[in-house]
Amino acid sequence: MSRFQRRRGPGVAATAVAILFLIGFMGAQTVITPPANRYSVSDDVELGRQAAAQVAQQLPILTDREVTSTVASIGRQLVDAVPPEFRHSEFRYSFDVINVREVNAFALPGGPMYINRGMLQAARNEGEAASVMAHELSHIALRHGTAQATKATKYEIGELAGAVIGAIIGGRVGGAVAQGSQFGLSTAFLRFSREYERQADLLGSHIMARAGYDPRDMASMFRTIEKAGGPGGPVWLSDHPNPGDRAAAITREAETLHVQNRTDDRGAFADLQAQLRRMAPAPTTKEATREVPAGGSPSSPDARPGLGGVDAPSSEYTAYTEGNLFRVSVPSNWRELRGRNAVVFAPEGAYGEANGQGVFTHGMEIGLVGTETPNVRTATDEFIGLLAGSNPRLSRPSRYDVVSIAGRQGLRTILSNVSDATGQQERIEVSTTLVGDGGLFYALGVAPRDRFSAYQATFRRVVSSIQFNDRDP
Ligand SMILES: [Zn+2]
């Protein structure tokens, strides 16, 4: 049952009375402050441009004229309604429909937005579809992608663009980057923190009202998305974690908003849905990207991780050298999945993709993130905060042990997590130390909760084998 009915447009006199009444009694709308961002607005544009070129290459963009023109016209209406303080004249908004089945949508910094066909088919009306677009638009306008990167990395725009596509299609094109994405940086632009989600919900509701949509359609869209989720849950909700009390918070905000020039539903959206129903069913993202060769790794793992058997770590170790940064020895039956900023070592059957994300269930990720603080504890807290952005059920450290990593002072702590991708309860041993000028080196050992004690000795042996290249850090 829907609690919210769309009101029919009242007469002019009734509207005037309603406005007077509302001015007297409604609270002020929430003020939104965009998060700190050390990238420039033109960085957003460049990053979005590069990633969009990859999206166009890798994902099936729908070309049907009727569908694309209706979506673009909803999008333009929303862009015109962005409050002046959040406008960036450099941004170029675009709205593409991806011909895949999953109920999902995503936006890239600087303007490109993508709505899956599955999302358009799940929406119950134009307002619900517009609400997802208004939410995504808000992430762009508030520059959440680069703000999130600001918190954690000092990477070049080109490196970040590669990570974006890795996160979008999981273990295929992104290769090893995506393999580590459950814990790495590649999801930075697609999976936001709860605070950013709260902001996108709020600004999205403001944009909707200014564009003539009922912001309460956003609250009802979340219920629609929840219901539409197949096995593994709706992808959009895992990329946009619930900031808590989501529907109620939007409904409260809606009470402070006046819907301007209420949009008449002229039936264009119903026509769009009818058109989609006439087409052949949309493939899954995985089916749609099947032809794409994996970059960096010899073959693409297809198995959903954690379901097959996983061999215990070999007692024989193999040495790896990572660039000019470090050397490490790992069990010889762990495969190396190399990324740009991190490398994952995992046994067969313990890595793959789920919900379009690269994940691993047993093994280690070793990598480097940028940090602004010279304090290893603060840097580690921030890093764990970053992990929590893409792992909403990750616990926070209750204590740190001081350990030695390659002769440097470091920290170690054990976290618990429930993997969004597999539903698995897992333990993560985090080891960190500061390196060079503004780097935090980390090693994450991941195992299912009931196997963790068996893996812990392996994790520690791997960490104790780490040697930094003296010339670099
Ligand atoms: Zn979001």
mmCIF file of C-alpha atoms in Angstrom, residues 66-302:
data_model
loop_
_atom_site.group_PDB
_atom_site.id
_atom_site.type_symbol
_atom_site.label_atom_id
_atom_site.label_comp_id
_atom_site.label_asym_id
_atom_site.label_seq_id
_atom_site.Cartn_x
_atom_site.Cartn_y
_atom_site.Cartn_z
ATOM 1 C CA GLU A 66 11.622 7.539 -28.026
ATOM 2 C CA VAL A 67 13.185 6.158 -24.858
ATOM 3 C CA THR A 68 16.309 8.299 -24.934
ATOM 4 C CA SER A 69 14.475 11.532 -25.691
ATOM 5 C CA THR A 70 12.017 11.049 -22.831
ATOM 6 C CA VAL A 71 14.827 10.269 -20.374
ATOM 7 C CA ALA A 72 16.868 13.227 -21.602
ATOM 8 C CA SER A 73 13.916 15.568 -21.228
ATOM 9 C CA ILE A 74 13.344 14.452 -17.624
ATOM 10 C CA GLY A 75 17.065 14.926 -17.044
ATOM 11 C CA ARG A 76 17.143 18.434 -18.499
ATOM 12 C CA GLN A 77 14.142 19.438 -16.426
ATOM 13 C CA LEU A 78 16.004 18.303 -13.295
ATOM 14 C CA VAL A 79 19.268 20.000 -14.282
ATOM 15 C CA ASP A 80 17.376 23.277 -14.800
ATOM 16 C CA ALA A 81 16.107 22.906 -11.247
ATOM 17 C CA VAL A 82 19.512 22.537 -9.575
ATOM 18 C CA PRO A 83 19.736 25.359 -7.007
ATOM 19 C CA PRO A 84 22.092 28.133 -8.224
ATOM 20 C CA GLU A 85 24.650 27.534 -5.465
ATOM 21 C CA PHE A 86 25.269 23.994 -6.763
ATOM 22 C CA ARG A 87 25.622 24.839 -10.445
ATOM 23 C CA HIS A 88 28.927 24.471 -12.245
ATOM 24 C CA SER A 89 28.949 26.023 -15.679
ATOM 25 C CA GLU A 90 31.720 23.613 -16.790
ATOM 26 C CA PHE A 91 29.591 20.540 -16.176
ATOM 27 C CA ARG A 92 28.003 18.856 -19.191
ATOM 28 C CA TYR A 93 25.103 16.703 -18.167
ATOM 29 C CA SER A 94 24.128 13.746 -20.317
ATOM 30 C CA PHE A 95 21.593 10.969 -19.782
ATOM 31 C CA ASP A 96 22.089 7.540 -21.282
ATOM 32 C CA VAL A 97 20.059 4.390 -20.868
ATOM 33 C CA ILE A 98 22.038 1.159 -20.538
ATOM 34 C CA ASN A 99 20.242 -1.841 -21.980
ATOM 35 C CA VAL A 100 20.732 -4.132 -18.989
ATOM 36 C CA ARG A 101 18.327 -5.688 -16.556
ATOM 37 C CA GLU A 102 19.663 -4.769 -13.117
ATOM 38 C CA VAL A 103 17.777 -2.097 -11.217
ATOM 39 C CA ASN A 104 20.614 0.411 -11.112
ATOM 40 C CA ALA A 105 21.790 3.857 -12.132
ATOM 41 C CA PHE A 106 25.057 5.691 -11.692
ATOM 42 C CA ALA A 107 26.587 9.060 -12.334
ATOM 43 C CA LEU A 108 30.113 10.149 -13.178
ATOM 44 C CA PRO A 109 31.817 13.330 -11.995
ATOM 45 C CA GLY A 110 31.205 16.330 -14.233
ATOM 46 C CA GLY A 111 27.841 15.267 -15.643
ATOM 47 C CA PRO A 112 27.444 11.875 -17.376
ATOM 48 C CA MET A 113 24.533 9.891 -15.949
ATOM 49 C CA TYR A 114 23.462 6.338 -16.788
ATOM 50 C CA ILE A 115 20.131 4.742 -16.020
ATOM 51 C CA ASN A 116 19.720 1.020 -16.478
ATOM 52 C CA ARG A 117 16.730 -0.131 -18.470
ATOM 53 C CA GLY A 118 15.842 -2.294 -15.448
ATOM 54 C CA MET A 119 15.454 0.848 -13.346
ATOM 55 C CA LEU A 120 13.147 2.489 -15.874
ATOM 56 C CA GLN A 121 11.032 -0.656 -16.038
ATOM 57 C CA ALA A 122 10.819 -0.950 -12.253
ATOM 58 C CA ALA A 123 9.688 2.649 -11.662
ATOM 59 C CA ARG A 124 5.946 2.915 -11.120
ATOM 60 C CA ASN A 125 5.668 6.380 -12.645
ATOM 61 C CA GLU A 126 7.686 9.278 -14.021
ATOM 62 C CA GLY A 127 8.170 10.801 -10.566
ATOM 63 C CA GLU A 128 9.812 7.630 -9.261
ATOM 64 C CA ALA A 129 12.192 7.458 -12.226
ATOM 65 C CA ALA A 130 12.937 11.174 -11.846
ATOM 66 C CA SER A 131 13.734 10.670 -8.168
ATOM 67 C CA VAL A 132 16.595 8.282 -8.906
ATOM 68 C CA MET A 133 17.898 10.718 -11.511
ATOM 69 C CA ALA A 134 17.592 13.640 -9.069
ATOM 70 C CA HIS A 135 19.556 11.641 -6.494
ATOM 71 C CA GLU A 136 22.312 10.804 -8.996
ATOM 72 C CA LEU A 137 22.334 14.393 -10.239
ATOM 73 C CA SER A 138 22.887 15.537 -6.661
ATOM 74 C CA HIS A 139 25.993 13.338 -6.343
ATOM 75 C CA ILE A 140 27.343 15.076 -9.472
ATOM 76 C CA ALA A 141 26.411 18.605 -8.398
ATOM 77 C CA LEU A 142 27.850 18.116 -4.894
ATOM 78 C CA ARG A 143 30.985 16.605 -6.499
ATOM 79 C CA HIS A 144 30.810 13.563 -4.247
ATOM 80 C CA GLY A 145 33.074 11.400 -6.420
ATOM 81 C CA THR A 146 36.102 13.622 -6.186
ATOM 82 C CA ALA A 147 35.235 14.578 -2.607
ATOM 83 C CA GLN A 148 35.438 10.907 -1.708
ATOM 84 C CA ALA A 149 38.744 10.571 -3.553
ATOM 85 C CA THR A 150 39.946 13.624 -1.628
ATOM 86 C CA LYS A 151 39.560 11.700 1.609
ATOM 87 C CA ALA A 152 41.787 8.892 0.588
ATOM 88 C CA THR A 153 43.952 9.179 -2.449
ATOM 89 C CA LYS A 154 46.427 11.250 -4.334
ATOM 90 C CA TYR A 155 45.943 9.596 -7.661
ATOM 91 C CA GLU A 156 46.012 11.061 -11.095
ATOM 92 C CA ILE A 157 42.747 11.569 -12.901
ATOM 93 C CA GLY A 158 43.629 8.893 -15.474
ATOM 94 C CA GLU A 159 44.164 6.304 -12.758
ATOM 95 C CA LEU A 160 40.854 7.180 -11.177
ATOM 96 C CA ALA A 161 39.017 6.906 -14.488
ATOM 97 C CA GLY A 162 40.343 3.360 -14.909
ATOM 98 C CA ALA A 163 39.104 2.503 -11.464
ATOM 99 C CA VAL A 164 35.616 3.773 -12.213
ATOM 100 C CA ILE A 165 35.007 1.401 -15.071
ATOM 101 C CA GLY A 166 36.449 -1.434 -12.992
ATOM 102 C CA ALA A 167 33.847 -0.796 -10.385
ATOM 103 C CA ILE A 168 31.031 -0.582 -12.896
ATOM 104 C CA ILE A 169 31.546 -3.939 -14.525
ATOM 105 C CA GLY A 170 33.355 -5.791 -11.838
ATOM 106 C CA GLY A 171 36.001 -8.325 -12.610
ATOM 107 C CA ARG A 172 36.067 -7.960 -16.374
ATOM 108 C CA VAL A 173 37.440 -4.793 -17.797
ATOM 109 C CA GLY A 174 38.822 -3.476 -14.571
ATOM 110 C CA GLY A 175 40.848 -6.632 -14.142
ATOM 111 C CA ALA A 176 42.690 -6.743 -10.901
ATOM 112 C CA VAL A 177 41.577 -3.303 -9.873
ATOM 113 C CA ALA A 178 38.041 -4.516 -9.714
ATOM 114 C CA GLN A 179 39.023 -7.720 -7.982
ATOM 115 C CA GLY A 180 40.072 -5.646 -5.044
ATOM 116 C CA SER A 181 37.224 -3.250 -5.310
ATOM 117 C CA GLN A 182 35.341 -4.532 -2.337
ATOM 118 C CA PHE A 183 38.134 -3.076 -0.268
ATOM 119 C CA GLY A 184 39.889 -0.825 -2.701
ATOM 120 C CA LEU A 185 39.463 2.535 -4.224
ATOM 121 C CA SER A 186 37.738 1.644 -7.423
ATOM 122 C CA THR A 187 34.296 1.954 -5.930
ATOM 123 C CA ALA A 188 34.954 5.473 -4.701
ATOM 124 C CA PHE A 189 32.768 7.024 -7.364
ATOM 125 C CA LEU A 190 29.915 4.604 -7.141
ATOM 126 C CA ARG A 191 29.507 3.631 -3.533
ATOM 127 C CA PHE A 192 29.151 6.598 -1.300
ATOM 128 C CA SER A 193 29.227 7.103 2.429
ATOM 129 C CA ARG A 194 26.012 7.426 4.358
ATOM 130 C CA GLU A 195 26.586 11.154 4.830
ATOM 131 C CA TYR A 196 26.859 11.650 1.068
ATOM 132 C CA GLU A 197 23.741 9.542 0.593
ATOM 133 C CA ARG A 198 21.864 11.717 3.055
ATOM 134 C CA GLN A 199 22.974 14.806 1.130
ATOM 135 C CA ALA A 200 21.982 13.338 -2.238
ATOM 136 C CA ASP A 201 18.555 12.380 -0.870
ATOM 137 C CA LEU A 202 18.036 15.904 0.487
ATOM 138 C CA LEU A 203 19.300 17.837 -2.518
ATOM 139 C CA GLY A 204 17.500 15.365 -4.778
ATOM 140 C CA SER A 205 14.235 16.141 -3.000
ATOM 141 C CA HIS A 206 14.861 19.901 -3.363
ATOM 142 C CA ILE A 207 15.592 19.486 -7.079
ATOM 143 C CA MET A 208 12.456 17.407 -7.548
ATOM 144 C CA ALA A 209 10.250 20.023 -5.919
ATOM 145 C CA ARG A 210 11.852 22.807 -7.965
ATOM 146 C CA ALA A 211 11.329 20.746 -11.133
ATOM 147 C CA GLY A 212 7.667 20.164 -10.380
ATOM 148 C CA TYR A 213 7.877 16.599 -9.091
ATOM 149 C CA ASP A 214 6.508 15.449 -5.761
ATOM 150 C CA PRO A 215 9.613 14.697 -3.653
ATOM 151 C CA ARG A 216 7.682 11.981 -1.869
ATOM 152 C CA ASP A 217 8.016 9.943 -5.053
ATOM 153 C CA MET A 218 11.630 9.484 -3.929
ATOM 154 C CA ALA A 219 10.529 7.805 -0.726
ATOM 155 C CA SER A 220 8.211 5.507 -2.644
ATOM 156 C CA MET A 221 10.939 4.754 -5.218
ATOM 157 C CA PHE A 222 13.144 3.312 -2.489
ATOM 158 C CA ARG A 223 10.364 0.875 -1.641
ATOM 159 C CA THR A 224 9.936 0.062 -5.341
ATOM 160 C CA ILE A 225 13.671 -0.630 -5.662
ATOM 161 C CA GLU A 226 13.674 -2.811 -2.570
ATOM 162 C CA LYS A 227 10.832 -4.882 -3.958
ATOM 163 C CA ALA A 228 12.504 -5.178 -7.359
ATOM 164 C CA GLY A 229 15.697 -6.658 -5.922
ATOM 165 C CA GLY A 230 16.424 -10.145 -7.143
ATOM 166 C CA PRO A 231 18.923 -12.550 -5.586
ATOM 167 C CA GLY A 232 21.642 -10.621 -3.818
ATOM 168 C CA GLY A 233 19.432 -7.574 -3.392
ATOM 169 C CA PRO A 234 19.029 -4.470 -5.494
ATOM 170 C CA VAL A 235 22.322 -3.209 -6.877
ATOM 171 C CA TRP A 236 21.382 0.446 -6.549
ATOM 172 C CA LEU A 237 20.782 0.154 -2.832
ATOM 173 C CA SER A 238 24.137 -1.519 -2.272
ATOM 174 C CA ASP A 239 25.870 1.301 -4.160
ATOM 175 C CA HIS A 240 23.839 3.910 -2.317
ATOM 176 C CA PRO A 241 23.667 2.668 1.268
ATOM 177 C CA ASN A 242 20.703 3.752 3.357
ATOM 178 C CA PRO A 243 21.749 6.709 5.518
ATOM 179 C CA GLY A 244 19.212 5.520 8.070
ATOM 180 C CA ASP A 245 15.486 6.087 8.156
ATOM 181 C CA ARG A 246 15.690 7.043 4.505
ATOM 182 C CA ALA A 247 12.070 7.166 3.435
ATOM 183 C CA ALA A 248 10.972 8.921 6.635
ATOM 184 C CA ALA A 249 13.735 11.521 6.323
ATOM 185 C CA ILE A 250 12.723 12.328 2.738
ATOM 186 C CA THR A 251 9.067 12.521 3.695
ATOM 187 C CA ARG A 252 9.943 14.953 6.506
ATOM 188 C CA GLU A 253 12.011 17.071 4.118
ATOM 189 C CA ALA A 254 9.175 17.005 1.590
ATOM 190 C CA GLU A 255 6.968 18.740 4.134
ATOM 191 C CA THR A 256 9.308 21.755 4.011
ATOM 192 C CA LEU A 257 9.216 21.944 0.215
ATOM 193 C CA HIS A 258 6.790 23.603 -2.104
ATOM 194 C CA VAL A 259 6.399 21.786 -5.410
ATOM 195 C CA GLN A 260 6.766 24.420 -8.111
ATOM 196 C CA ASN A 261 4.737 24.299 -11.336
ATOM 197 C CA ARG A 262 3.728 20.729 -10.761
ATOM 198 C CA THR A 263 4.692 18.601 -13.742
ATOM 199 C CA ASP A 264 1.771 17.162 -15.626
ATOM 200 C CA ASP A 265 2.380 13.559 -16.471
ATOM 201 C CA ARG A 266 1.543 13.744 -20.141
ATOM 202 C CA GLY A 267 1.938 10.054 -20.597
ATOM 203 C CA ALA A 268 5.401 10.178 -22.133
ATOM 204 C CA PHE A 269 6.812 7.968 -19.408
ATOM 205 C CA ALA A 270 4.043 5.397 -19.807
ATOM 206 C CA ASP A 271 4.820 5.386 -23.543
ATOM 207 C CA LEU A 272 8.494 4.861 -22.748
ATOM 208 C CA GLN A 273 7.684 1.864 -20.563
ATOM 209 C CA ALA A 274 5.397 0.418 -23.232
ATOM 210 C CA GLN A 275 8.196 0.822 -25.746
ATOM 211 C CA LEU A 276 10.644 -1.007 -23.441
ATOM 212 C CA ARG A 277 8.184 -3.859 -22.993
ATOM 213 C CA ARG A 278 8.025 -4.308 -26.757
ATOM 214 C CA MET A 279 11.784 -4.865 -26.951
ATOM 215 C CA ALA A 280 13.568 -8.153 -26.363
ATOM 216 C CA PRO A 281 14.254 -8.583 -22.628
ATOM 217 C CA ALA A 282 17.376 -6.797 -21.413
ATOM 218 C CA PRO A 283 20.418 -8.967 -20.682
ATOM 219 C CA THR A 284 22.208 -8.857 -17.357
ATOM 220 C CA THR A 285 25.320 -6.690 -17.115
ATOM 221 C CA LYS A 286 27.356 -9.849 -17.043
ATOM 222 C CA GLU A 287 25.772 -11.187 -20.215
ATOM 223 C CA ALA A 288 26.119 -7.809 -21.894
ATOM 224 C CA THR A 289 29.843 -7.594 -21.150
ATOM 225 C CA ARG A 290 30.663 -11.249 -21.828
ATOM 226 C CA GLU A 291 32.609 -10.521 -24.978
ATOM 227 C CA VAL A 292 34.840 -8.041 -23.268
ATOM 228 C CA PRO A 293 38.284 -9.465 -22.547
ATOM 229 C CA ALA A 294 39.633 -8.978 -19.059
ATOM 230 C CA GLY A 295 42.445 -6.532 -18.749
ATOM 231 C CA GLY A 296 45.457 -7.649 -16.785
ATOM 232 C CA SER A 297 44.438 -11.138 -15.775
ATOM 233 C CA PRO A 298 44.581 -14.237 -17.961
ATOM 234 C CA SER A 299 40.923 -15.106 -17.650
ATOM 235 C CA SER A 300 37.843 -13.709 -16.022
ATOM 236 C CA PRO A 301 36.590 -15.585 -13.022
ATOM 237 C CA ASP A 302 32.910 -16.293 -13.396
#
